[in-house]
Amino acid sequence: MKYLTPNKSNSQPKPESSPQGEPKKAGSDYLELLARWIVALISLPVIFISHIIAQFVTPGTPGYKLVGAIGFWIGTLLSTDSIWQVLFQGKPLLPWFEQEWIGWLGWLQLPFNVLFWISFGISALVQLMEARTLRGKDPNQAKHEFEESKQYTLGSKPNGNIDLTVALWGDYKRAGMKERHTGGAIALFFWVLDLTTTFVGRNPFRYTNPGVILACFAYNVASMMAGEIGYSIWKLTK
């Protein structure tokens, strides 16, 4: 009986094919990695600058708060110039529309002048009070105060009572109105002070050229509003 012997060609194991594509694949990976590194190195300065800019435009970041503080300082400083000139007879801080100004050497000495800081404090107070009058009350606060005031109902005016009763009834009727009127009077005082110091320290009508008069007038208005704008920017960044 003959035994079937497997064919040599079938019995021998097939040799594993050598991975001819692997060197090409490895080389492609190295090239791709190198390209990524080159792109990363080229884009690194752009990404760095983008992160810096994001710090100044993203709410809540230190850079965003810094922008608000700079706006408040610059705006208040522009308004300080008028108070510095009128109340303390100081030389103009800026050369625009002025015959003479404090100069760069004067700016170096300015931080050591107590009167300048007093002027700056007065200006900051003026800008804060004016900003409040321009903004008005927050709608939610106004609604809350209105709803709270409705709980107090006023009875009819008493008749046949002593004068003290009638006077107390009047106080109850006018409760809170003194503070309201006083706040309006204080705001009016600060507006008048700002207008006076601005246009006395830098009178646009001392010029004869209509264009210069208009430009100086516009600069005065801008210097008055600069503090309010700076304060509003600072509030938005808090």
Short mmCIF file of N, CA, C and O in Angstrom, two decimals, residues 137-153 180:
data_model
loop_
_atom_site.label_atom_id
_atom_site.label_comp_id
_atom_site.label_asym_id
_atom_site.label_seq_id
_atom_site.Cartn_x
_atom_site.Cartn_y
_atom_site.Cartn_z
N LYS A 137 -30.05 104.77 36.69
CA LYS A 137 -30.18 103.57 37.50
C LYS A 137 -30.28 102.34 36.61
O LYS A 137 -30.74 102.39 35.48
N ASP A 138 -29.82 101.24 37.18
CA ASP A 138 -30.00 99.96 36.53
C ASP A 138 -31.49 99.59 36.52
O ASP A 138 -32.18 99.81 37.51
N PRO A 139 -32.02 99.07 35.40
CA PRO A 139 -33.46 98.75 35.35
C PRO A 139 -33.92 97.82 36.46
O PRO A 139 -35.01 98.00 37.02
N ASN A 140 -33.10 96.82 36.79
CA ASN A 140 -33.50 95.90 37.87
C ASN A 140 -33.56 96.62 39.22
O ASN A 140 -34.47 96.37 40.03
N GLN A 141 -32.61 97.53 39.46
CA GLN A 141 -32.62 98.30 40.71
C GLN A 141 -33.83 99.22 40.76
O GLN A 141 -34.49 99.34 41.79
N ALA A 142 -34.11 99.89 39.63
CA ALA A 142 -35.27 100.78 39.59
C ALA A 142 -36.57 100.01 39.81
O ALA A 142 -37.47 100.48 40.53
N LYS A 143 -36.68 98.81 39.22
CA LYS A 143 -37.87 97.99 39.42
C LYS A 143 -38.01 97.56 40.87
O LYS A 143 -39.12 97.59 41.44
N HIS A 144 -36.89 97.16 41.47
CA HIS A 144 -36.92 96.73 42.88
C HIS A 144 -37.36 97.88 43.79
O HIS A 144 -38.20 97.68 44.69
N GLU A 145 -36.82 99.07 43.57
CA GLU A 145 -37.19 100.21 44.40
C GLU A 145 -38.65 100.59 44.19
O GLU A 145 -39.34 100.99 45.13
N PHE A 146 -39.12 100.49 42.95
CA PHE A 146 -40.53 100.80 42.68
C PHE A 146 -41.46 99.81 43.38
O PHE A 146 -42.45 100.21 44.02
N GLU A 147 -41.15 98.52 43.26
CA GLU A 147 -41.98 97.51 43.91
C GLU A 147 -41.97 97.66 45.43
O GLU A 147 -42.99 97.45 46.10
N GLU A 148 -40.81 98.03 45.97
CA GLU A 148 -40.71 98.20 47.43
C GLU A 148 -41.51 99.42 47.90
O GLU A 148 -42.11 99.40 48.97
N SER A 149 -41.52 100.47 47.08
CA SER A 149 -42.23 101.69 47.50
C SER A 149 -43.75 101.52 47.45
O SER A 149 -44.47 102.25 48.15
N LYS A 150 -44.23 100.55 46.66
CA LYS A 150 -45.69 100.39 46.55
C LYS A 150 -46.32 99.82 47.81
O LYS A 150 -47.55 99.89 47.97
N GLN A 151 -45.52 99.24 48.69
CA GLN A 151 -46.09 98.66 49.90
C GLN A 151 -46.51 99.73 50.91
O GLN A 151 -47.24 99.43 51.85
N TYR A 152 -46.04 100.96 50.71
CA TYR A 152 -46.40 102.04 51.63
C TYR A 152 -47.57 102.81 51.03
O TYR A 152 -47.46 103.45 50.00
N THR A 153 -48.71 102.72 51.69
CA THR A 153 -49.91 103.43 51.23
C THR A 153 -50.11 104.65 52.12
O THR A 153 -50.02 104.58 53.34
N ARG A 180 -33.26 112.50 46.81
CA ARG A 180 -33.36 112.57 45.35
C ARG A 180 -33.01 113.97 44.84
O ARG A 180 -32.24 114.12 43.89
#
